[in-house]
Tab-separated table of C-alpha atoms and ligand atoms in Angstrom:
chain	number	residue	atom	x	y	z
A	7	MET	CA	280.550	-73.556	171.852
A	8	VAL	CA	280.543	-69.812	171.253
A	9	THR	CA	277.867	-67.646	172.889
A	10	PRO	CA	276.183	-65.754	170.041
A	11	PRO	CA	274.718	-62.248	170.243
A	12	ALA	CA	271.076	-62.087	171.309
A	13	VAL	CA	268.275	-61.156	168.886
A	14	PRO	CA	265.454	-60.119	171.227
A	15	ALA	CA	261.930	-60.498	169.916
A	16	LEU	CA	259.342	-57.744	170.033
A	17	LEU	CA	256.465	-58.800	172.280
A	18	ASP	CA	252.960	-57.406	172.277
A	19	PRO	CA	252.149	-56.044	175.778
A	20	LEU	CA	249.113	-58.354	176.043
A	21	VAL	CA	251.253	-61.389	175.152
A	22	ARG	CA	253.989	-60.286	177.535
A	23	GLN	CA	251.475	-60.013	180.363
A	24	PHE	CA	250.112	-63.472	179.496
A	25	LEU	CA	253.636	-64.938	179.677
A	26	GLU	CA	254.232	-63.266	183.013
A	27	ILE	CA	251.059	-64.234	184.794
A	28	ALA	CA	249.268	-67.073	183.022
A	29	LEU	CA	251.478	-69.237	180.819
A	30	PRO	CA	252.968	-71.634	183.398
A	31	ALA	CA	249.512	-72.669	184.626
A	32	VAL	CA	248.158	-72.972	181.066
A	33	ALA	CA	251.128	-75.152	180.022
A	34	GLU	CA	250.686	-77.289	183.123
A	35	HIS	CA	246.961	-77.681	182.416
A	36	HIS	CA	247.150	-78.366	178.659
A	37	GLY	CA	250.666	-79.803	178.288
A	38	THR	CA	253.101	-78.926	175.513
A	39	PRO	CA	253.652	-78.241	172.684
A	40	LEU	CA	250.914	-75.646	172.231
A	41	HIS	CA	249.925	-73.008	169.732
A	42	LEU	CA	248.222	-70.052	171.418
A	43	VAL	CA	246.330	-67.417	169.457
A	44	PHE	CA	245.230	-63.989	170.680
A	45	PRO	CA	242.105	-62.788	168.837
A	46	GLN	CA	242.256	-59.424	170.603
A	47	VAL	CA	245.658	-58.725	169.053
A	48	PHE	CA	244.247	-59.778	165.663
A	49	ALA	CA	241.364	-57.317	166.198
A	50	ARG	CA	243.780	-54.507	167.053
A	51	ASN	CA	245.802	-55.194	163.885
A	52	ALA	CA	242.614	-55.047	161.814
A	53	GLY	CA	241.631	-51.779	163.498
A	54	ASN	CA	245.010	-50.226	162.715
A	55	LEU	CA	244.725	-51.046	159.007
A	56	ARG	CA	241.130	-49.854	158.884
A	57	ASP	CA	242.030	-46.532	160.510
A	58	VAL	CA	244.541	-45.853	157.738
A	59	LEU	CA	241.930	-46.522	155.057
A	60	THR	CA	239.068	-44.604	156.655
A	61	ALA	CA	241.308	-41.610	157.431
A	62	ARG	CA	241.802	-41.278	153.675
A	63	GLY	CA	238.132	-41.791	152.835
A	64	ILE	CA	238.858	-44.952	150.873
A	65	ASP	CA	235.976	-47.298	150.089
A	66	HIS	CA	237.520	-50.671	150.900
A	67	ARG	CA	237.180	-54.342	151.724
A	68	LEU	CA	239.720	-55.970	154.021
A	69	CYS	CA	239.754	-59.683	153.194
A	70	TYR	CA	241.525	-61.713	155.857
A	71	ALA	CA	243.801	-64.216	154.047
A	72	HIS	CA	242.831	-67.373	155.936
A	73	LYS	CA	245.861	-69.312	154.654
A	74	VAL	CA	248.095	-67.616	157.205
A	75	ASN	CA	246.671	-69.702	160.084
A	76	ARG	CA	244.174	-72.514	160.616
A	77	SER	CA	242.716	-70.779	163.658
A	78	GLN	CA	238.930	-70.754	163.789
A	79	ALA	CA	239.103	-68.034	166.419
A	80	PHE	CA	240.713	-65.653	163.898
A	81	VAL	CA	238.032	-66.461	161.327
A	82	ARG	CA	235.228	-65.886	163.820
A	83	GLU	CA	236.879	-62.709	165.022
A	84	ALA	CA	237.243	-61.508	161.420
A	85	ARG	CA	233.519	-62.057	160.882
A	86	ARG	CA	232.653	-60.184	164.075
A	87	LEU	CA	234.874	-57.287	163.019
A	88	GLY	CA	233.078	-57.001	159.668
A	89	LEU	CA	236.105	-58.074	157.640
A	90	ASP	CA	235.725	-60.119	154.466
A	91	ILE	CA	237.679	-63.323	153.970
A	92	ASP	CA	240.015	-64.686	151.304
A	93	VAL	CA	239.915	-68.487	151.005
A	94	ALA	CA	242.337	-70.598	148.995
A	95	SER	CA	241.007	-74.131	149.426
A	96	ALA	CA	237.777	-76.046	149.979
A	97	GLY	CA	238.792	-76.482	153.619
A	98	GLU	CA	239.150	-72.730	154.078
A	99	LEU	CA	235.813	-72.143	152.336
A	100	ASP	CA	234.139	-74.577	154.763
A	101	SER	CA	235.847	-72.859	157.676
A	102	ALA	CA	234.588	-69.426	156.559
A	103	LEU	CA	231.024	-70.628	155.982
A	104	ARG	CA	231.050	-72.453	159.329
A	105	ALA	CA	232.048	-69.216	161.023
A	106	GLY	CA	229.002	-67.538	159.507
A	107	PHE	CA	230.500	-65.574	156.596
A	108	PRO	CA	227.837	-64.922	153.940
A	109	ALA	CA	228.937	-65.694	150.366
A	110	ALA	CA	229.005	-61.971	149.557
A	111	ARG	CA	231.880	-61.530	152.012
A	112	VAL	CA	234.015	-64.393	150.660
A	113	GLU	CA	236.640	-64.161	147.925
A	114	ALA	CA	238.566	-67.175	146.585
A	115	THR	CA	242.160	-66.690	145.445
A	116	GLY	CA	245.005	-68.915	144.265
A	117	PRO	CA	244.985	-71.660	141.662
A	118	LYS	CA	241.785	-73.743	141.624
A	119	GLY	CA	240.982	-77.158	140.215
A	120	GLU	CA	237.601	-78.141	138.778
A	121	ARG	CA	236.206	-79.549	142.058
A	122	PHE	CA	237.037	-76.387	144.034
A	123	LEU	CA	235.640	-74.187	141.250
A	124	LYS	CA	232.353	-76.076	141.350
A	125	ARG	CA	232.141	-75.564	145.122
A	126	LEU	CA	232.835	-71.854	144.712
A	127	LEU	CA	230.181	-71.469	142.039
A	128	ALA	CA	227.642	-73.352	144.143
A	129	ALA	CA	228.440	-71.165	147.155
A	130	GLY	CA	228.153	-67.978	145.070
A	131	VAL	CA	231.390	-66.343	146.295
A	132	THR	CA	233.628	-63.939	144.344
A	133	VAL	CA	236.227	-65.826	142.345
A	134	ASN	CA	239.610	-64.192	141.883
A	135	VAL	CA	240.478	-65.839	138.557
A	136	ASP	CA	244.079	-66.942	138.330
A	137	ASN	CA	244.359	-68.059	134.697
A	138	ARG	CA	242.550	-68.547	131.390
A	139	TRP	CA	241.682	-72.191	132.102
A	140	GLU	CA	239.813	-71.128	135.251
A	141	LEU	CA	237.932	-68.438	133.382
A	142	ASP	CA	236.889	-70.840	130.634
A	143	ARG	CA	235.691	-73.389	133.190
A	144	ILE	CA	233.654	-70.755	135.063
A	145	ILE	CA	232.040	-69.636	131.814
A	146	ALA	CA	231.222	-73.256	131.004
A	147	LEU	CA	229.940	-74.180	134.473
A	148	ALA	CA	228.242	-71.065	135.887
A	149	GLU	CA	224.467	-71.085	135.943
A	150	ARG	CA	224.221	-67.439	137.016
A	151	PRO	CA	226.535	-64.411	136.762
A	152	THR	CA	229.558	-65.106	138.993
A	153	PRO	CA	231.385	-62.077	140.391
A	154	ILE	CA	235.029	-62.312	139.343
A	155	LEU	CA	238.301	-60.457	139.617
A	156	LEU	CA	241.144	-61.177	137.206
A	157	ARG	CA	244.587	-61.650	138.709
A	158	VAL	CA	247.266	-59.790	136.766
A	159	SER	CA	251.013	-60.507	136.933
A	160	GLY	CA	254.148	-59.970	134.863
A	161	PHE	CA	254.115	-56.166	135.092
A	162	PRO	CA	257.157	-54.562	133.452
A	163	GLY	CA	260.078	-54.643	135.888
A	164	THR	CA	258.499	-57.064	138.395
A	165	ALA	CA	259.594	-60.646	139.022
A	166	ALA	CA	257.993	-63.440	136.991
A	167	SER	CA	255.136	-65.246	138.729
A	168	ARG	CA	253.491	-68.630	138.292
A	169	PHE	CA	250.185	-66.972	139.170
A	170	GLY	CA	247.984	-64.544	137.275
A	171	MET	CA	247.910	-63.437	133.654
A	172	PRO	CA	250.121	-60.900	131.894
A	173	PRO	CA	248.498	-57.544	131.055
A	174	GLU	CA	248.361	-58.266	127.301
A	175	GLU	CA	246.471	-61.513	127.903
A	176	VAL	CA	244.045	-59.780	130.279
A	177	GLU	CA	243.329	-57.049	127.746
A	178	ARG	CA	242.382	-59.641	125.142
A	179	LEU	CA	239.652	-60.938	127.496
A	180	TRP	CA	237.345	-57.911	127.333
A	181	PRO	CA	235.317	-59.143	124.319
A	182	VAL	CA	235.067	-62.608	125.911
A	183	LEU	CA	233.740	-61.155	129.170
A	184	ALA	CA	231.373	-58.783	127.375
A	185	ALA	CA	229.894	-61.743	125.488
A	186	CYS	CA	229.440	-63.913	128.610
A	187	ARG	CA	227.623	-61.609	131.030
A	188	ASP	CA	225.170	-64.334	131.983
A	189	SER	CA	228.013	-66.384	133.488
A	190	VAL	CA	230.638	-63.833	134.642
A	191	GLU	CA	230.507	-60.304	136.037
A	192	LEU	CA	233.892	-58.545	136.035
A	193	ARG	CA	234.161	-56.740	139.409
A	194	GLY	CA	237.791	-55.704	139.003
A	195	LEU	CA	241.478	-56.563	138.786
A	196	SER	CA	243.907	-57.874	141.351
A	197	PHE	CA	247.546	-58.618	141.997
A	198	HIS	CA	249.520	-60.093	144.860
A	199	LEU	CA	253.250	-59.489	145.047
A	200	ASP	CA	255.536	-61.452	147.285
A	201	THR	CA	257.691	-58.417	148.041
A	202	GLY	CA	257.913	-55.532	150.455
A	203	ALA	CA	259.075	-53.171	147.673
A	204	HIS	CA	256.718	-50.223	147.197
A	205	ARG	CA	258.129	-49.469	143.795
A	206	ASP	CA	256.937	-52.854	142.480
A	207	ARG	CA	253.498	-52.428	144.033
A	208	LEU	CA	253.088	-48.963	142.557
A	209	ARG	CA	254.071	-50.267	139.124
A	210	ALA	CA	251.473	-53.009	139.489
A	211	VAL	CA	248.859	-50.415	140.518
A	212	ALA	CA	249.698	-48.311	137.457
A	213	GLY	CA	249.430	-51.401	135.246
A	214	CYS	CA	246.014	-52.323	136.692
A	215	LEU	CA	244.685	-48.768	136.366
A	216	ALA	CA	245.562	-48.774	132.674
A	217	LEU	CA	243.784	-52.099	132.278
A	218	LEU	CA	240.704	-50.878	134.173
A	219	GLU	CA	240.478	-47.965	131.773
A	220	SER	CA	240.727	-50.243	128.778
A	221	ALA	CA	238.051	-52.536	130.272
A	222	TRP	CA	235.669	-49.563	130.500
A	223	ALA	CA	236.502	-48.734	126.885
A	224	GLY	CA	235.665	-52.365	126.097
A	225	GLY	CA	232.134	-51.950	127.483
A	226	LEU	CA	232.723	-53.428	130.966
A	227	ALA	CA	232.344	-51.617	134.305
A	228	PRO	CA	234.897	-52.941	136.839
A	229	ASP	CA	235.359	-50.763	139.927
A	230	VAL	CA	237.610	-52.866	142.187
A	231	LEU	CA	241.374	-52.748	142.547
A	232	ASP	CA	242.650	-55.583	144.742
A	233	ILE	CA	246.259	-55.112	145.856
A	234	GLY	CA	246.548	-58.523	147.563
A	235	GLY	CA	248.525	-59.098	150.743
A	236	GLY	CA	252.207	-58.749	151.504
A	237	LEU	CA	252.087	-56.111	154.275
A	238	ARG	CA	254.870	-57.089	156.606
A	239	GLN	CA	255.318	-57.976	160.261
A	240	VAL	CA	257.696	-56.576	162.839
A	241	PHE	CA	259.531	-59.327	164.703
A	242	THR	CA	262.535	-57.664	166.245
A	243	ALA	CA	262.719	-55.499	169.329
A	244	ASP	CA	266.112	-54.195	168.265
A	245	PRO	CA	267.142	-53.843	164.601
A	246	GLY	CA	270.725	-53.241	165.737
A	247	ALA	CA	270.764	-56.717	167.283
A	248	TYR	CA	269.658	-58.217	163.969
A	249	ASP	CA	272.603	-56.508	162.245
A	250	THR	CA	275.062	-57.599	164.944
A	251	TYR	CA	273.894	-61.206	164.725
A	252	THR	CA	273.961	-61.407	160.920
A	253	ARG	CA	277.453	-59.852	160.870
A	254	ALA	CA	278.707	-62.493	163.319
A	255	LEU	CA	276.947	-65.227	161.349
A	256	ARG	CA	278.530	-64.122	158.082
A	257	GLU	CA	281.974	-63.989	159.689
A	258	SER	CA	281.405	-67.452	161.044
A	259	LEU	CA	280.358	-68.733	157.598
A	260	LEU	CA	283.742	-67.481	156.342
A	261	ASP	CA	285.372	-69.499	159.144
A	262	ARG	CA	286.648	-66.392	160.836
A	263	GLN	CA	284.574	-67.058	163.931
A	264	PRO	CA	283.579	-70.243	165.722
A	265	GLY	CA	280.522	-71.796	164.134
A	266	LEU	CA	277.140	-70.190	164.517
A	267	ALA	CA	275.703	-72.379	161.749
A	268	TRP	CA	274.607	-75.997	162.040
A	269	SER	CA	276.318	-78.428	159.688
A	270	GLY	CA	276.324	-76.965	156.168
A	271	ALA	CA	273.577	-74.346	156.704
A	272	THR	CA	274.210	-71.165	154.684
A	273	PHE	CA	270.795	-69.420	155.069
A	274	GLY	CA	270.699	-68.354	151.426
A	275	TYR	CA	274.068	-66.578	151.548
A	276	ARG	CA	276.574	-67.313	148.793
A	277	ILE	CA	279.953	-67.855	150.380
A	278	GLY	CA	282.884	-66.268	148.509
A	279	ASP	CA	286.592	-66.418	149.420
A	280	THR	CA	286.540	-63.208	151.377
A	281	ALA	CA	282.882	-62.277	151.790
A	282	THR	CA	279.353	-63.626	151.868
A	283	HIS	CA	276.893	-62.338	149.277
A	284	GLY	CA	273.174	-62.292	148.638
A	285	THR	CA	270.026	-61.875	150.677
A	286	PRO	CA	269.507	-64.326	153.536
A	287	VAL	CA	266.284	-66.341	153.786
A	288	PHE	CA	265.453	-64.625	157.060
A	289	HIS	CA	265.657	-61.026	155.788
A	290	LYS	CA	262.028	-60.289	156.773
A	291	TYR	CA	263.062	-60.387	160.436
A	292	ALA	CA	264.911	-57.104	159.898
A	293	ASN	CA	261.728	-55.163	159.108
A	294	THR	CA	260.901	-52.337	161.498
A	295	VAL	CA	257.919	-50.743	159.721
A	296	PRO	CA	254.510	-51.811	161.081
A	297	ALA	CA	251.948	-52.884	158.478
A	298	ALA	CA	249.656	-49.879	159.070
A	299	GLU	CA	252.546	-47.486	158.454
A	300	GLU	CA	253.536	-49.401	155.346
A	301	LEU	CA	249.959	-49.214	154.055
A	302	ALA	CA	249.761	-45.477	154.758
A	303	ALA	CA	253.011	-44.890	152.860
A	304	LEU	CA	251.723	-46.909	149.916
A	305	LEU	CA	248.424	-45.007	149.781
A	306	ASP	CA	250.207	-41.669	149.989
A	307	ALA	CA	252.802	-42.517	147.351
A	308	GLU	CA	252.510	-41.097	143.853
A	309	ILE	CA	251.566	-43.587	141.157
A	310	PRO	CA	253.982	-43.579	138.230
A	311	GLY	CA	252.465	-41.625	135.340
A	312	HIS	CA	249.502	-40.294	137.369
A	313	HIS	CA	251.108	-37.469	139.390
A	314	ARG	CA	248.670	-38.265	142.185
A	315	SER	CA	248.728	-40.534	145.187
A	316	LEU	CA	247.106	-43.949	145.149
A	317	ALA	CA	244.566	-42.696	147.728
A	318	ALA	CA	243.610	-39.754	145.496
A	319	VAL	CA	243.272	-41.913	142.386
A	320	LEU	CA	241.022	-44.365	144.245
A	321	THR	CA	238.711	-41.736	145.678
A	322	ASP	CA	238.629	-39.523	142.544
A	323	ASN	CA	237.670	-42.498	140.359
A	324	LEU	CA	235.216	-44.050	142.834
A	325	LEU	CA	237.261	-47.232	142.909
A	326	GLN	CA	236.923	-49.724	145.731
A	327	LEU	CA	240.199	-50.972	147.199
A	328	TRP	CA	240.412	-54.600	148.269
A	329	LEU	CA	243.270	-55.910	150.385
A	330	GLU	CA	244.080	-59.488	151.368
A	331	PRO	CA	246.329	-59.191	154.418
A	332	GLY	CA	247.350	-62.433	156.096
A	333	LYS	CA	250.469	-62.047	158.183
A	334	ALA	CA	249.802	-58.368	158.945
A	335	LEU	CA	246.566	-59.348	160.722
A	336	ALA	CA	248.236	-62.254	162.508
A	337	ASP	CA	251.251	-60.158	163.580
A	338	HIS	CA	251.931	-60.834	167.282
A	339	ALA	CA	248.590	-62.650	167.570
A	340	GLY	CA	250.128	-66.046	168.308
A	341	ILE	CA	252.931	-67.837	170.106
A	342	THR	CA	254.110	-71.443	170.204
A	343	VAL	CA	255.209	-73.062	173.427
A	344	ALA	CA	257.472	-76.113	173.644
A	345	ALA	CA	259.096	-77.904	176.550
A	346	VAL	CA	262.738	-78.889	176.861
A	347	GLU	CA	263.091	-82.692	176.841
A	348	PHE	CA	266.847	-82.865	177.491
A	349	THR	CA	270.156	-81.276	176.475
A	350	ARG	CA	273.195	-82.938	174.873
A	351	ASP	CA	276.838	-81.973	174.551
A	352	LEU	CA	278.413	-83.158	171.311
A	353	PRO	CA	282.149	-84.061	171.302
A	354	ASP	CA	283.111	-80.727	169.677
A	355	GLY	CA	281.418	-78.753	172.444
A	356	THR	CA	278.190	-78.065	170.546
A	357	VAL	CA	275.148	-77.913	172.816
A	358	LEU	CA	271.844	-79.353	171.577
A	359	VAL	CA	268.576	-78.568	173.320
A	360	ASN	CA	265.967	-81.177	172.407
A	361	LEU	CA	262.358	-79.992	172.339
A	362	ASP	CA	258.987	-81.689	172.159
A	363	LEU	CA	258.038	-80.150	168.803
A	364	SER	CA	259.392	-80.237	165.245
A	365	ARG	CA	260.866	-77.614	162.946
A	366	ASP	CA	257.801	-77.729	160.693
A	367	GLN	CA	255.555	-76.647	163.543
A	368	VAL	CA	257.311	-73.379	164.184
A	369	THR	CA	259.080	-72.207	161.011
A	370	PRO	CA	257.449	-71.013	157.772
A	371	ALA	CA	258.244	-73.310	154.828
A	372	ASP	CA	261.408	-74.536	156.517
A	373	GLN	CA	262.906	-71.041	156.737
A	374	GLU	CA	265.141	-70.076	159.619
A	375	THR	CA	263.680	-67.612	162.109
A	376	LEU	CA	265.863	-64.763	163.258
A	377	VAL	CA	264.432	-63.723	166.571
A	378	ASP	CA	265.211	-65.613	169.742
A	379	PRO	CA	262.746	-67.781	171.618
A	380	LEU	CA	262.305	-67.020	175.318
A	381	LEU	CA	263.426	-69.528	177.907
A	382	LEU	CA	261.126	-69.769	180.937
A	383	PRO	CA	262.918	-71.990	183.478
A	384	ALA	CA	260.674	-74.137	185.662
A	385	GLU	CA	262.903	-73.273	188.657
A	386	PRO	CA	264.814	-70.021	189.189
A	387	ALA	CA	268.233	-70.277	187.523
A	388	ALA	CA	271.326	-68.072	187.800
A	389	PRO	CA	272.254	-66.268	184.570
A	390	ALA	CA	274.947	-68.191	182.653
A	391	PRO	CA	274.508	-67.328	178.951
A	392	LEU	CA	275.404	-69.958	176.400
A	393	GLY	CA	274.936	-70.758	172.731
A	394	ALA	CA	272.925	-73.788	171.621
A	395	PHE	CA	271.110	-75.292	168.670
A	396	LEU	CA	267.494	-76.379	169.125
A	397	ALA	CA	266.665	-79.895	167.987
A	398	GLY	CA	263.199	-81.259	167.170
A	399	HIS	CA	261.537	-84.490	168.274
A	400	LEU	CA	261.515	-86.293	164.898
A	401	CYS	CA	264.161	-88.910	164.198
A	402	LEU	CA	265.282	-87.041	161.096
A	403	GLU	CA	268.651	-85.292	160.779
A	404	ARG	CA	266.839	-82.349	159.205
A	405	ASP	CA	264.553	-81.798	162.182
A	406	MET	CA	266.587	-78.982	163.711
A	407	VAL	CA	264.294	-76.289	165.099
A	408	SER	CA	267.201	-73.866	164.731
A	409	THR	CA	270.156	-74.301	162.406
A	410	ARG	CA	271.677	-71.102	163.778
A	411	ALA	CA	273.153	-70.899	167.254
A	412	ILE	CA	270.815	-69.197	169.714
A	413	ARG	CA	271.807	-67.349	172.846
A	414	LEU	CA	270.082	-68.699	175.936
A	415	PRO	CA	270.283	-67.011	179.352
A	416	CYS	CA	271.227	-70.285	181.092
A	417	ARG	CA	271.486	-73.973	180.352
A	418	PRO	CA	267.921	-75.300	179.963
A	419	ARG	CA	266.701	-78.190	182.078
A	420	PRO	CA	264.061	-80.804	181.255
A	421	GLY	CA	260.611	-79.307	181.731
A	422	ASP	CA	261.682	-75.713	181.117
A	423	LEU	CA	259.460	-73.910	178.612
A	424	LEU	CA	260.639	-72.310	175.416
A	425	VAL	CA	258.303	-69.708	173.923
A	426	PHE	CA	258.508	-68.939	170.206
A	427	PRO	CA	257.146	-65.422	169.727
A	428	ASN	CA	254.951	-64.217	166.878
A	429	THR	CA	254.221	-67.563	165.221
A	430	ALA	CA	250.631	-66.988	164.025
A	431	GLY	CA	251.761	-65.609	160.632
A	432	TYR	CA	252.519	-68.851	158.739
A	433	HIS	CA	255.158	-70.081	161.260
A	434	SER	CA	252.816	-72.507	163.017
A	435	ASP	CA	250.875	-73.673	159.975
A	436	LEU	CA	252.530	-73.309	156.611
A	437	SER	CA	254.412	-76.590	156.599
A	438	ALA	CA	252.903	-78.239	159.661
A	439	ALA	CA	252.704	-82.028	159.345
A	440	THR	CA	251.912	-84.795	161.760
A	441	ALA	CA	255.085	-86.731	160.967
A	442	ALA	CA	255.893	-89.964	162.818
A	443	MET	CA	252.343	-89.949	164.212
A	444	HIS	CA	253.090	-87.110	166.601
A	445	PRO	CA	249.785	-85.271	166.990
A	446	ALA	CA	249.591	-81.639	165.888
A	447	PRO	CA	249.996	-79.257	168.837
A	448	PRO	CA	246.602	-78.209	170.198
A	449	ARG	CA	245.568	-74.646	169.409
A	450	LEU	CA	244.100	-72.536	172.180
A	451	ALA	CA	242.551	-69.076	172.022
A	452	VAL	CA	243.562	-66.682	174.779
A	453	THR	CA	241.593	-63.599	175.772
A	454	ARG	CA	242.147	-60.980	178.451
A	455	GLU	CA	239.525	-59.212	180.474
A	456	ARG	CA	241.212	-56.585	182.647
A	457	SER	CA	244.164	-58.598	184.014
A	458	THR	CA	242.526	-62.021	183.873
A	459	PHE	CA	243.288	-64.378	181.025
A	460	SER	CA	240.876	-67.038	179.763
A	461	THR	CA	242.046	-69.902	177.612
A	462	GLY	CA	239.941	-72.372	175.626
A	463	PRO	CA	240.101	-74.554	172.513
A	464	ASP	CA	240.512	-72.442	169.398
A	465	ALA	CA	237.664	-74.269	167.650
A	466	GLY	CA	235.279	-73.406	170.480
A	467	TYR	CA	236.023	-69.680	170.504
A	468	ARG	CA	232.872	-67.572	170.116
A	469	PRO	CA	233.203	-63.791	170.048
A	470	THR	CA	230.218	-61.961	171.399
A	471	GLU	CA	228.860	-59.658	168.740
A	472	GLU	CA	229.939	-56.528	170.527
A	473	GLY	CA	233.270	-58.098	171.721
A	474	PRO	CA	235.256	-58.652	173.876
A	475	CYS	CA	235.524	-62.313	173.159
A	476	ALA	CA	234.279	-65.313	175.063
A	477	PRO	CA	236.247	-68.568	175.036
A	478	THR	CA	234.321	-71.662	176.047
A	479	THR	CA	236.457	-72.709	178.996
A	480	THR	CA	238.475	-70.828	181.565
A	481	SER	CA	241.734	-72.145	182.857
A	482	PRO	CA	243.552	-71.011	185.970
A	483	ASN	CA	245.841	-68.010	185.764
B	8	LIG	C1	246.644	-64.184	146.582
B	8	LIG	C2	247.157	-63.942	147.947
B	8	LIG	N1	246.585	-62.971	148.677
B	8	LIG	C3	246.993	-62.718	149.944
B	8	LIG	C4	248.006	-63.451	150.522
B	8	LIG	C5	248.415	-63.118	151.939
B	8	LIG	O1	249.680	-62.595	151.938
B	8	LIG	P1	250.327	-61.988	153.256
B	8	LIG	O2	250.196	-62.988	154.327
B	8	LIG	O3	251.730	-61.731	152.832
B	8	LIG	O4	249.596	-60.722	153.572
B	8	LIG	C6	248.645	-64.456	149.792
B	8	LIG	C7	249.737	-65.219	150.380
B	8	LIG	O5	250.338	-66.088	149.826
B	8	LIG	C8	248.200	-64.718	148.466
B	8	LIG	O6	248.759	-65.683	147.734
């Protein structure tokens, strides 16, 4: 089997130090597989975003999008840091309230059924209304004025969305809202775009600003603009390596190079006679711009039709900016650790490395990841690079942890550890299932004090009010 180019992952220095000095003992103590979260990295990410906002004098609320990870440690850390929280299910609402968030610091987004709406109204949180049905139900059910945002979508030139309401529909709601002030209080407008494209976000901002103005003309007084999440992560240590790998992969899909793709996988490429076309499913792994830089560029960009930056428009008009970052806060704040069970050589020379976890536990919504896991051999091993596919522990053909060939520094042996970097942003949780009665990997919170690491159950993590954080148990380094 061909040895593919490497795609080295970027590692946070704290995580790197943990791998170097503490991981083997933690894996020995707790077993594998394991999800490990690093609340201190989460806190640093939050600080970086906050610095960008405060440097521009922007009145803001940073709502941590809980959906990115089930970790209780992140939720408790978010509360300690003074962040707000965005919940998208009854389970997430419970988790936020359990962590001590007051209702005033909770916002609910996403589509909601009647039962969830009733819970939200009883709790008294801000409801980010997704559609007309939700609004009508709130008006019918609310016994006191409920703070709401309206989610807008379908801006000219942006992709269609199943969420939110088009601007024309939103504009028709002003008389309804003005007549129902005893059940709804319009705080503002929101959008969430599943794209890294600034141009689309700025168009959405311009669309919302026009709507805010018309709401004021309609007798309402909204002062919140919520720009959702979507700030990106940086996975790769070397963007050149990403390009080299994808070039080799595309050549291999055209059969010009020995196979780098597992049986039939095309990664979203369309295969022509002489070239591959389209955007691969793993394109986000090419990003090199940290979230804080991306946010700064967005705030400093001119809004179409306004001849002023977003930051200037917000401050000049006394608007409050809300953000709902998920993966940007979780960036580099988690890893997943698996153990090698055994390796297999297939008749055509393909090498399979079987692991003790499944694809769903380490890839977001079944997407391929395009940074390499790190192999930590249990015993010192001489370098002998090879290519291999990673196979999961479910007896399903589809349970391939990687459907692209991965470069490993040497042939793994049973008991060696494989570390998947940067998994806290959806990778560990978005499609996680306990198939075939395999238990979900335990989740541990890791904290560092000087050069000593403490590790304890995620659910037992308790930050001290002034930080740093205090896990409940300490395991050997
Ligand atoms: C409404 C809403 N807000 C925020 C987020 C978080 O997005 P991200 O993790 O890309 O920041 C999502 C993610 O799906 C969302 O649907």
